[in-house]
Tab-separated table of C-alpha atoms in Angstrom:
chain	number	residue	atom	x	y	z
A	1	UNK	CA	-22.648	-14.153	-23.838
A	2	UNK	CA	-19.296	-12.411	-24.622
A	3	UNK	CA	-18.820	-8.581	-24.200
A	4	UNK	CA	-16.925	-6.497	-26.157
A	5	UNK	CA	-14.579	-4.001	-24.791
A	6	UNK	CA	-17.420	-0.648	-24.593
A	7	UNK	CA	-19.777	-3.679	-22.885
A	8	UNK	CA	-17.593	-4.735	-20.377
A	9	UNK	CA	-15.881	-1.515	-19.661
A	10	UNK	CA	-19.752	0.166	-19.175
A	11	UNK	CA	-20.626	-2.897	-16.693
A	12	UNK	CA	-17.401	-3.252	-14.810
A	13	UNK	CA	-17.582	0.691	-14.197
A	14	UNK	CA	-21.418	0.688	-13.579
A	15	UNK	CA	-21.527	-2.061	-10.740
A	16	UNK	CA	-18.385	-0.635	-9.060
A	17	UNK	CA	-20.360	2.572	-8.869
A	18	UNK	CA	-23.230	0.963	-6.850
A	19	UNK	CA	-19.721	-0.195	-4.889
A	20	UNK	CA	-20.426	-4.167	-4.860
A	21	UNK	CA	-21.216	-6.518	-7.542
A	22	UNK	CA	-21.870	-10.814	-6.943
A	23	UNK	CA	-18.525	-12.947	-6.914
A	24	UNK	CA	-19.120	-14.532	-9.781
A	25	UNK	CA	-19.751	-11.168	-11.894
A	26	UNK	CA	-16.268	-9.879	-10.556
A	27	UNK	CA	-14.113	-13.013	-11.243
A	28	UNK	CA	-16.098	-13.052	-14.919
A	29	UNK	CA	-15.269	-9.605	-14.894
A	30	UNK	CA	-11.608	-10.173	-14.580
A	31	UNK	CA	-11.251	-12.902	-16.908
A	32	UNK	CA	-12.892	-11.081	-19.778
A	33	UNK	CA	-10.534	-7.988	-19.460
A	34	UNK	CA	-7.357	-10.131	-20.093
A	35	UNK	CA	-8.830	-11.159	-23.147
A	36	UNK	CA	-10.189	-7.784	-23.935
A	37	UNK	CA	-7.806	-5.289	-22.842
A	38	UNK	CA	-5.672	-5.114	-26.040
A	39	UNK	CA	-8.717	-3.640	-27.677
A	40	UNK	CA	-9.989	-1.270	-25.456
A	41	UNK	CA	-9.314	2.651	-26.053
A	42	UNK	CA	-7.439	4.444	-23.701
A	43	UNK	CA	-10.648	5.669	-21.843
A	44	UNK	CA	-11.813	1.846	-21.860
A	45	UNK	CA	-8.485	1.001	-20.165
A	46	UNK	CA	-8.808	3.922	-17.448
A	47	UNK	CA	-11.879	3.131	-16.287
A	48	UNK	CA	-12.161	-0.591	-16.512
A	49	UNK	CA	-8.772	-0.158	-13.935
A	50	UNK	CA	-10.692	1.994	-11.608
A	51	UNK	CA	-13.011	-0.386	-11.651
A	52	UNK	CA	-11.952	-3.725	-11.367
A	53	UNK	CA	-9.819	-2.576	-8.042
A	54	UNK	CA	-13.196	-0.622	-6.522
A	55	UNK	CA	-14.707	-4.243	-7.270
A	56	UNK	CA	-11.765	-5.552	-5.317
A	57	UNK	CA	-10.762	-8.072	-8.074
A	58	UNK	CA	-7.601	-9.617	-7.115
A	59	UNK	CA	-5.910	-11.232	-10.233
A	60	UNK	CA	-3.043	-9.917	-11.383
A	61	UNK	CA	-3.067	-10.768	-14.765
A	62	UNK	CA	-6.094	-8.417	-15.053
A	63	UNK	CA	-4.461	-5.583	-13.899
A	64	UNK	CA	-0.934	-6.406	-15.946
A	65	UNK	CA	-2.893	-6.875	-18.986
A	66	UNK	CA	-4.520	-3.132	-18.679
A	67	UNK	CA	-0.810	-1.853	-17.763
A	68	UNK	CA	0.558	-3.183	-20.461
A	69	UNK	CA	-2.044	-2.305	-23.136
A	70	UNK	CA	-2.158	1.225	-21.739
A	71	UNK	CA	1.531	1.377	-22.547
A	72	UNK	CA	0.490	2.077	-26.575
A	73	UNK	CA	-1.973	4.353	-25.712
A	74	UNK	CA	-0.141	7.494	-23.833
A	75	UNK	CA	-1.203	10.473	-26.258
A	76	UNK	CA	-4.800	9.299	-26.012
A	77	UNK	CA	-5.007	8.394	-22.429
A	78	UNK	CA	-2.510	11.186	-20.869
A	79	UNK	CA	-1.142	11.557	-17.315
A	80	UNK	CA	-4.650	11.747	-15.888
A	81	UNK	CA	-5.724	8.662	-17.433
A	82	UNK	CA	-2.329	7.066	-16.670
A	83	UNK	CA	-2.727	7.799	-12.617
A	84	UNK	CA	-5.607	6.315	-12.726
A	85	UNK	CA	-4.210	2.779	-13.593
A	86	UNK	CA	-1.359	3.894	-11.572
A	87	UNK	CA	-4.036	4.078	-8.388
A	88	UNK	CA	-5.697	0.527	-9.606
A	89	UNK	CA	-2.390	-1.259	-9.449
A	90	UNK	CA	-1.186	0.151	-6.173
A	91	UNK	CA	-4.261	-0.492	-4.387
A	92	UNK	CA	-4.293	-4.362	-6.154
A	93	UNK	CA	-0.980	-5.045	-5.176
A	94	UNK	CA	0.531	-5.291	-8.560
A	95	UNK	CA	3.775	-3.771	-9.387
A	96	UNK	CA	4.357	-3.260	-13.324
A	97	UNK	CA	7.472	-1.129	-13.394
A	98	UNK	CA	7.567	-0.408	-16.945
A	99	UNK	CA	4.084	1.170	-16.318
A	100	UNK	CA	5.366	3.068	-13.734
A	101	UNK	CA	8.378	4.214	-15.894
A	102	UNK	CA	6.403	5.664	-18.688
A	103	UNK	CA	4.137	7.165	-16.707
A	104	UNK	CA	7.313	9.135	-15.150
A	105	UNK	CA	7.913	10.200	-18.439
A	106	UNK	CA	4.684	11.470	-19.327
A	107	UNK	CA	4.652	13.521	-15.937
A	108	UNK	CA	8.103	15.307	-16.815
A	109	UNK	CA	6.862	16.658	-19.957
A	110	UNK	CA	6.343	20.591	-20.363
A	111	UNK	CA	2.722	21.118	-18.248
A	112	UNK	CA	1.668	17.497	-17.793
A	113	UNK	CA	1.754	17.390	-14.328
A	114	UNK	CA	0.774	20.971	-14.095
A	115	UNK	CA	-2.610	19.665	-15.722
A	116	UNK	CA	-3.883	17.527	-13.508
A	117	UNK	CA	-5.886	18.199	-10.292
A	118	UNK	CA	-4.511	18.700	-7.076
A	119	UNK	CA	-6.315	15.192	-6.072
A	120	UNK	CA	-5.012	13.253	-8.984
A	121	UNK	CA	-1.417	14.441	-8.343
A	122	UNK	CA	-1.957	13.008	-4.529
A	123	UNK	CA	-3.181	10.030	-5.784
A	124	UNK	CA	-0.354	9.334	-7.853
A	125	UNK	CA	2.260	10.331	-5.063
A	126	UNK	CA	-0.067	7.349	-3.430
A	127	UNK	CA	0.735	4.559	-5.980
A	128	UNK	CA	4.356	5.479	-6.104
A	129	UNK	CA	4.970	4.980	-2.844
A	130	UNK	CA	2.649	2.302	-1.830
A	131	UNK	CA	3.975	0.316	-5.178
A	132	UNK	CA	7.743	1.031	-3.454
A	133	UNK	CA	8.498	2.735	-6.554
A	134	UNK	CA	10.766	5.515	-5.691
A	135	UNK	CA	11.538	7.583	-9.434
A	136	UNK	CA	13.486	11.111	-8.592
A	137	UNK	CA	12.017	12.301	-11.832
A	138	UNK	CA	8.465	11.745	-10.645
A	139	UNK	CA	8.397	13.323	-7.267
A	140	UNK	CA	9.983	16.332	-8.893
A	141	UNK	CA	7.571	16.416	-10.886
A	142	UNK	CA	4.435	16.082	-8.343
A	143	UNK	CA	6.916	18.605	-6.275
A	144	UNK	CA	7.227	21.444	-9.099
A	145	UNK	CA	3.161	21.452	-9.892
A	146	UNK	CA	1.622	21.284	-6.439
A	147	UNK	CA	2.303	23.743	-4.886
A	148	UNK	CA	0.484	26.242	-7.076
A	149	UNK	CA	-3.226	23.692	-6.787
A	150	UNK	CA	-2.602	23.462	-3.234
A	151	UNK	CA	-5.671	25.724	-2.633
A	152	UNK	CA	-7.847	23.418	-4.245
A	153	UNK	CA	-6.718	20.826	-2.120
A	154	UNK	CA	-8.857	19.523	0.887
A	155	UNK	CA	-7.542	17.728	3.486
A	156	UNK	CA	-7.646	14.265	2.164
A	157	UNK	CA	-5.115	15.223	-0.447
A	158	UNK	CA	-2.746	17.219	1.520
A	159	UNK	CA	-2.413	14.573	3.825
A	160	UNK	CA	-1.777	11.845	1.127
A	161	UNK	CA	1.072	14.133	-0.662
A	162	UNK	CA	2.656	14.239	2.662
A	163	UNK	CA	2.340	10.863	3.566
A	164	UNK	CA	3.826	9.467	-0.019
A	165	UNK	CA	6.535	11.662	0.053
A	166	UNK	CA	7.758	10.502	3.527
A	167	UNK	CA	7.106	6.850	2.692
A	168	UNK	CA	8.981	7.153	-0.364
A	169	UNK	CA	11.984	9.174	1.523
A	170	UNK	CA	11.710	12.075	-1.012
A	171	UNK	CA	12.484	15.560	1.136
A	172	UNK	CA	11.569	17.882	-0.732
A	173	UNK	CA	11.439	20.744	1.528
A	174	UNK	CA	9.273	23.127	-0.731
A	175	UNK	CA	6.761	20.699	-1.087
A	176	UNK	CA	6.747	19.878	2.744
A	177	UNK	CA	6.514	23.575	3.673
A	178	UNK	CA	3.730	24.215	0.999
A	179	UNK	CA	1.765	21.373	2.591
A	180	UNK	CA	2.520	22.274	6.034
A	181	UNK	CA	0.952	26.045	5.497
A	182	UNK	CA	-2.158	24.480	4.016
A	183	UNK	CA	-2.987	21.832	6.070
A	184	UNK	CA	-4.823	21.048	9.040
A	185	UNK	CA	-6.508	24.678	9.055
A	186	UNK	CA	-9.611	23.903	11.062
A	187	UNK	CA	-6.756	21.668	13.499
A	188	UNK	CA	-6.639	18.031	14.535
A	189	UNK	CA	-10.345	17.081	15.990
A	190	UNK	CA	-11.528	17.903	12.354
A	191	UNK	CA	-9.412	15.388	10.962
A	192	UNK	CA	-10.841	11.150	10.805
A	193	UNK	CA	-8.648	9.063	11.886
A	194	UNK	CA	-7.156	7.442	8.681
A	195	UNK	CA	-6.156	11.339	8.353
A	196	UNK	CA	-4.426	11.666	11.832
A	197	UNK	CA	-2.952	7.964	11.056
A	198	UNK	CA	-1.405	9.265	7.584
A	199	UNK	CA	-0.159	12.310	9.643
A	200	UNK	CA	1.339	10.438	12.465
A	201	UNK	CA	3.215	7.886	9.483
A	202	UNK	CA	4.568	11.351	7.902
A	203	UNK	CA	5.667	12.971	11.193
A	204	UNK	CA	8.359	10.096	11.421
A	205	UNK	CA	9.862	11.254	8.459
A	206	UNK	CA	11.522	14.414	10.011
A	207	UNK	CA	11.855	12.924	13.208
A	208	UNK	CA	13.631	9.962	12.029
A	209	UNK	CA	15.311	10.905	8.775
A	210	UNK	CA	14.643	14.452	7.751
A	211	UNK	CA	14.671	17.112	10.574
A	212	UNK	CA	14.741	20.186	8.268
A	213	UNK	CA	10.999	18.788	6.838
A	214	UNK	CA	7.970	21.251	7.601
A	215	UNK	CA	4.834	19.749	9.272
A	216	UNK	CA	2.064	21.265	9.771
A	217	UNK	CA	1.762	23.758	13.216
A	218	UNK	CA	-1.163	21.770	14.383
A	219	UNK	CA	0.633	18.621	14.602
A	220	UNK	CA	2.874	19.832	17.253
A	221	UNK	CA	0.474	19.378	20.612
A	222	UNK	CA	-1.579	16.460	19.131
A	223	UNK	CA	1.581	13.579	18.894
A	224	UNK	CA	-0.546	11.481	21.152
A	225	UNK	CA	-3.713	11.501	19.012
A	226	UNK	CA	-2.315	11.134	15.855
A	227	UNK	CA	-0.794	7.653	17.280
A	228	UNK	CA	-3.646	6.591	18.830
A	229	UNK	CA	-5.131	6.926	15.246
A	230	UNK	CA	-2.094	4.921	14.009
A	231	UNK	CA	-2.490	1.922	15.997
A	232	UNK	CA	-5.790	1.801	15.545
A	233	UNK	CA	-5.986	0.027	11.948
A	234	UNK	CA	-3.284	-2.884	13.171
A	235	UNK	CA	-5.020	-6.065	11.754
A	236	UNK	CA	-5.625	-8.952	14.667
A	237	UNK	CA	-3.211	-11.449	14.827
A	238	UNK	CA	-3.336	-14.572	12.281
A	239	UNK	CA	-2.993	-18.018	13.753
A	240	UNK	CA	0.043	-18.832	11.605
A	241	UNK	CA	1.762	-15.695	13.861
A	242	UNK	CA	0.209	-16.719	17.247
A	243	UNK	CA	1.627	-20.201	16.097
A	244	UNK	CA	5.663	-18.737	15.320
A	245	UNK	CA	5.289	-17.264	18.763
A	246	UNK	CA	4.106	-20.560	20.527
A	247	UNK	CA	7.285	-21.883	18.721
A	248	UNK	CA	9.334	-19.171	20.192
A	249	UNK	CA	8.238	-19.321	23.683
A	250	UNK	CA	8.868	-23.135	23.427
A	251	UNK	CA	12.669	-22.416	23.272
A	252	UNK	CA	13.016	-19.953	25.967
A	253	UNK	CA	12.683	-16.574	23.693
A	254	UNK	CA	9.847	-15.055	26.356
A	255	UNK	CA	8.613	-11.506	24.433
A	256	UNK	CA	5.486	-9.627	24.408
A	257	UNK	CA	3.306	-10.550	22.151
A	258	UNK	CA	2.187	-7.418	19.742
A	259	UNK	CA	4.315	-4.658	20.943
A	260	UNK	CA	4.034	-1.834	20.033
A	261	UNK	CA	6.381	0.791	19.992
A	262	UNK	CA	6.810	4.868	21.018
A	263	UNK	CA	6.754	5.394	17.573
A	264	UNK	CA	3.731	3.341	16.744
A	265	UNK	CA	5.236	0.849	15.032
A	266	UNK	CA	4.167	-2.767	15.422
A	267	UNK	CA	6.526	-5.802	16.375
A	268	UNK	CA	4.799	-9.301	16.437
A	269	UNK	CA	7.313	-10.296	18.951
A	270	UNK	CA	9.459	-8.293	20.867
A	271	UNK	CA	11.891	-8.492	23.277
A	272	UNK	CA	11.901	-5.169	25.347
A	273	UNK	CA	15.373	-5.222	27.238
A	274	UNK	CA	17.362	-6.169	24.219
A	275	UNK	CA	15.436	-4.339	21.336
A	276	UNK	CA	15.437	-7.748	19.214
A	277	UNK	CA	11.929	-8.528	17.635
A	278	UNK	CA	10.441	-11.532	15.122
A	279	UNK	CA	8.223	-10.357	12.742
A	280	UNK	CA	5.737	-13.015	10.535
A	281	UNK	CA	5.611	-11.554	6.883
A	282	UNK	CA	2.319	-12.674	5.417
A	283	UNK	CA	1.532	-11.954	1.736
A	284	UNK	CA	0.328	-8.442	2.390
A	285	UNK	CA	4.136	-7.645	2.961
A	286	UNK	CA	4.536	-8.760	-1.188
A	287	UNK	CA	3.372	-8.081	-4.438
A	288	UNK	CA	0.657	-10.013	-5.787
A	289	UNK	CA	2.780	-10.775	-9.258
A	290	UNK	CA	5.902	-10.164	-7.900
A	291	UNK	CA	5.916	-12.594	-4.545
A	292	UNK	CA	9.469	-11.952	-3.539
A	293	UNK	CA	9.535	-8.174	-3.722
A	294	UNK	CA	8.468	-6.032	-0.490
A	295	UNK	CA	5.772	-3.969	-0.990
A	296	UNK	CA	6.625	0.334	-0.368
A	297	UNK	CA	4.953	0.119	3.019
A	298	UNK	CA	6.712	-2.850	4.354
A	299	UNK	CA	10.489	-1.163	3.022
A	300	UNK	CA	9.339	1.957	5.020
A	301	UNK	CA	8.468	0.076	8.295
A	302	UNK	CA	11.490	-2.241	8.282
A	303	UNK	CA	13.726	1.423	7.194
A	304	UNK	CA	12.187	2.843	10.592
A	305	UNK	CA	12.922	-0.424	12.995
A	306	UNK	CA	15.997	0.386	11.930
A	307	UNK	CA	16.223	3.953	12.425
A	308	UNK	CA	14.903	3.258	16.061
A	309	UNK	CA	17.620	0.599	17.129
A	310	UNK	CA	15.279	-3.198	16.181
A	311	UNK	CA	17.357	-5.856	15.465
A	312	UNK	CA	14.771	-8.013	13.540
A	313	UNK	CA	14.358	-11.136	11.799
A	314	UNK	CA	11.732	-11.947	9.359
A	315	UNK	CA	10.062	-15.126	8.879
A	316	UNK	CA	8.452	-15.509	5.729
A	317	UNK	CA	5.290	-17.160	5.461
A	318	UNK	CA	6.231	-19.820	2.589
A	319	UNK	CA	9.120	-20.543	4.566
A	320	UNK	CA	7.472	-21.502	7.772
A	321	UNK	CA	4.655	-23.292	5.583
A	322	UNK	CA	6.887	-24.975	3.869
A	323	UNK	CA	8.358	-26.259	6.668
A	324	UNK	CA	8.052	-29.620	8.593
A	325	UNK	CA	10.314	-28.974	11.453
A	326	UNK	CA	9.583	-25.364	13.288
A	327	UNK	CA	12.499	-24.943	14.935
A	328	UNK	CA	14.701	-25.335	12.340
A	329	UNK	CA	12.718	-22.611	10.131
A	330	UNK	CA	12.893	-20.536	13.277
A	331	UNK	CA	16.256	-21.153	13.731
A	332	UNK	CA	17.141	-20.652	10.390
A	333	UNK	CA	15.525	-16.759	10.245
A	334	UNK	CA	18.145	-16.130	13.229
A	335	UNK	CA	21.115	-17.330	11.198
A	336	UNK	CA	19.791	-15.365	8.085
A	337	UNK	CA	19.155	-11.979	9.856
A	338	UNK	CA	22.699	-12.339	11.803
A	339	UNK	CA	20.653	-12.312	15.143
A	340	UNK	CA	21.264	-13.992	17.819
A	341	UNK	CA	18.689	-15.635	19.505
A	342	UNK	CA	19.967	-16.067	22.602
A	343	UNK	CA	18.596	-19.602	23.293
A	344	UNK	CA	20.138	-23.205	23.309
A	345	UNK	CA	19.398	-25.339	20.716
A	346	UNK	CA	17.367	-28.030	21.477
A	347	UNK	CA	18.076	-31.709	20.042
A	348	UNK	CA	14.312	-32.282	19.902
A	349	UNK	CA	12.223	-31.514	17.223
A	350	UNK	CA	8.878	-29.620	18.049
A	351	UNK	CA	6.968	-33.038	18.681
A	352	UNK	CA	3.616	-30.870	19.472
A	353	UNK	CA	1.393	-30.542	16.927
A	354	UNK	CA	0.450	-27.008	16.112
A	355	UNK	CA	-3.285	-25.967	15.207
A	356	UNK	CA	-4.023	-26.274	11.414
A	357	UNK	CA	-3.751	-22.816	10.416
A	358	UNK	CA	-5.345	-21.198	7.731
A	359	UNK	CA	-4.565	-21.971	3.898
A	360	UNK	CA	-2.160	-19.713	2.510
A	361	UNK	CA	-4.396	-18.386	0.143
A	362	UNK	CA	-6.945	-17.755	2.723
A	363	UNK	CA	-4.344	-15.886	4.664
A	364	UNK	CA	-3.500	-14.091	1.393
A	365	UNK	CA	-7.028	-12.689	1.105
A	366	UNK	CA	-7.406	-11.672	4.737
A	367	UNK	CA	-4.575	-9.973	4.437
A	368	UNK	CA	-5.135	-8.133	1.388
A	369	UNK	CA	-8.392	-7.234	3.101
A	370	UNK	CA	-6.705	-5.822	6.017
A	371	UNK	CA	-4.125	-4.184	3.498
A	372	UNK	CA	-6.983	-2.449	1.828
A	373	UNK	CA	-8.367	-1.083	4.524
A	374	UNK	CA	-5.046	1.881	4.551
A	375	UNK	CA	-5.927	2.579	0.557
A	376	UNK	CA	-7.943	5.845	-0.131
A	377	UNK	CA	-11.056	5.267	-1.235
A	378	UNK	CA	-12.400	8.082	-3.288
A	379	UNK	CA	-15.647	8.280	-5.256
A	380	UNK	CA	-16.037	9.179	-8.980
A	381	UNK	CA	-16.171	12.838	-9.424
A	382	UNK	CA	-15.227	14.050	-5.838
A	383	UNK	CA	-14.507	17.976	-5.419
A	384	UNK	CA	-18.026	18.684	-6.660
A	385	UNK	CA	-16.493	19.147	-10.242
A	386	UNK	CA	-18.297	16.914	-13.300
A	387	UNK	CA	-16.172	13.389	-13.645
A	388	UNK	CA	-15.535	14.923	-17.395
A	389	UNK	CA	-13.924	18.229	-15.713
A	390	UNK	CA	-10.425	18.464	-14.870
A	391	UNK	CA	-10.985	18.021	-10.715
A	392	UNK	CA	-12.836	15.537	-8.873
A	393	UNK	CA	-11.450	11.690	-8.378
A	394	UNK	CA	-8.981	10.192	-10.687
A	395	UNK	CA	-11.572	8.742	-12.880
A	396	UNK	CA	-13.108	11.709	-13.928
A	397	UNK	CA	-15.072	10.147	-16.951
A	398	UNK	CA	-17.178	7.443	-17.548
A	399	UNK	CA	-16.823	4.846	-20.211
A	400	UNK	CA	-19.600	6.955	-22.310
A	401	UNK	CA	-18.254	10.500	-20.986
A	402	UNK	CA	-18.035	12.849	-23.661
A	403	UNK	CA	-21.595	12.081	-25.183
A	404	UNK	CA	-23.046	13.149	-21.560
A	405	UNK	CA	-21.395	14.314	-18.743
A	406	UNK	CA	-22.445	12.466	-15.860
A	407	UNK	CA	-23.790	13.791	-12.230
A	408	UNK	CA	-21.273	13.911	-9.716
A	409	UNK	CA	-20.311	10.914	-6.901
């Protein structure tokens, strides 16, 4: 059986409230919102989004097809309804920058921004940076109504306005010091540690880039916790990046093997003495529909390694699959990067056979897994306020809302 657009937009946001749904349900899911998403209503479009990236459904064309039908609907579905698709794509992976552009719009009309909640205006900080999206016109934005919801803000959100504007490099020191005088009131050990680890990412802002930036007081004695939180979520190694190394060590390039540095920052391979490091770039580092474009988290880690001194090259994935001589793809990232290995070539091709590694779409989904793992997760109708109020998580209606307001998340 086919559903219409209130039928799949009531399932899809049903089963993602129970938080899983079978495999087959999801991918079905997806498929049927392509096809449907030109004739949903702007609520439809909002919460079939929220959905379909709770559900973890990772085609793109799902989530450009609700972008780009959303982009007719922006009196009915408003800035609220707007970061919520924002929220969807970001934590999918999908960059639609003409999305992102009217939604910048929408937020720099008179009172827009100033009406949503102090959690939706985090969130959408959130997809900004994490899509590496970084509009003036939308920070100002975020920037100019903050400050005055900041007391309805609990930690979770402070945190996450913080952390997006420091990814996206926006210092906006009235913002900052607003933050900084809310925050962290009942101090560090009340924080959990994806709260200390967005802290610890924002502290390297001022340190690194922006000294006249405001943290907050309580950060000052607790540098060594925060980056113990930090390091904490580094995904394990994947055998194509033990493999790179193996290649490396084969030539004479002897590093340590996950470094990681004062800062917190992770190097696959590093060599200590001369600050020069080789870094494997799976697919988390890209955009699901836009392979070739780095995603905002990998710009802001390779913007730091080079704050801090790394000279690093970057082998790409498809390159070094693609590949039926190592060394030369090895090589090759040297000559690209301007680094110099330091090495002789050898005449000899790599006549070793390495372990079969995984697929590259396998490697794609465990590291969109691990990637996911850093999103916020929020539940409908957070902040204790009805999902049909103005507060509370993004979503803050249900496909039916407005016959019945539901209970809260």
């Amino acid at each position: 059986a086919t559903f219409g657009p209130q039928a799949l937009a009531n399932t899809a946001w049903g089963y993602a409230r129970r938080g899983a749904a079978p495999r087959e349900l999801v991918d079905a899911i997806a498929a049927a919102t392509i096809d449907a998403a030109g004739a949903m209503t702007a609520q439809q479009l909002s919460s079939t989004a929220w959905a379909c990236a709770t559900l973890n459904v990772n085609t793109p064309a799902t989530y450009e097809a609700l972008a780009n039908a959303a982009l007719g609907t922006l009196d009915e579905l408003g800035p609220r309804g707007f970061s919520n698709i924002a929220w969807a794509l970001a934590t999918a992976g999908v960059r639609e920058d003409r999305f992102m552009e009217k939604l910048s719009k929408a937020l720099a009309e008179p009172d827009r921004a100033e009406a949503l909640s102090a959690q939706a205006l985090a969130n959408t900080c959130w997809a900004y940076a994490t899509l590496g999206v970084r509009d003036p016109t939308a920070f100002a934005a975020v920037a100019r109504a903050a400050p005055g919801r900041l007391a309805r803000c609990d930690e979770r959100d402070l945190a996450t306005l913080a952390w997006s504007f420091a990814v996206a490099g926006v210092a906006n020191k009235g913002l900052f010091a607003a933050v900084a005088e809310a925050a962290c009131v009942d101090g560090v050990a009340a924080l959990p540690p994806v709260r200390r680890a967005m802290w610890h990412h924002a502290s390297l802002f001022p340190a690194l880039e922006a000294p006249g930036v405001e943290m907050p007081s309580c950060l000052a004695g607790a540098a060594d916790e925060l980056r113990a939180a930090f390091v904490a979520d580094a995904p394990s190694p994947s055998r194509a990046q033990r493999d790179v190394s193996a290649v490396l060590a084969s030539i004479g390039f002897e590093h340590d093997f996950e470094h990681v540095t004062a800062e917190g920052l992770s190097l696959d391979m590093a060599q200590l003495e001369r600050k020069t490091a080789v870094e494997f770039d799976g697919p988390v580092h890209y955009f699901a529909n836009e392979p070739w474009m780095l995603t905002g988290r990998s710009k802001l880690k390779r913007r730091l390694l080079d704050l801090v001194g790394w000279d690093v090259v970057y082998v790409d994935y498809r390159d070094w699959d693609a590949a039926t001589n190592k060394l030369d793809c090895i090589f090759d990232a040297f000559r690209k990067h301007g680094v110099d290995p330091r090495v002789a070539r050898a005449d000899d091709f790599l006549l070793k056979p390495l372990p079969a590694g995984e697929s590259s779409e396998e490697f794609a989904a465990l590291q969109r897994y691990a990637a996911a793992r850093l999103a916020p997760s929020f539940a409908p109708g957070g902040g204790g306020e009805s999902e049909c109020g103005p507060g509370g998580f993004f979503l803050d209606f249900g496909p039916s809302c407005g016959e019945a307001a539901h209970g809260g998340g």
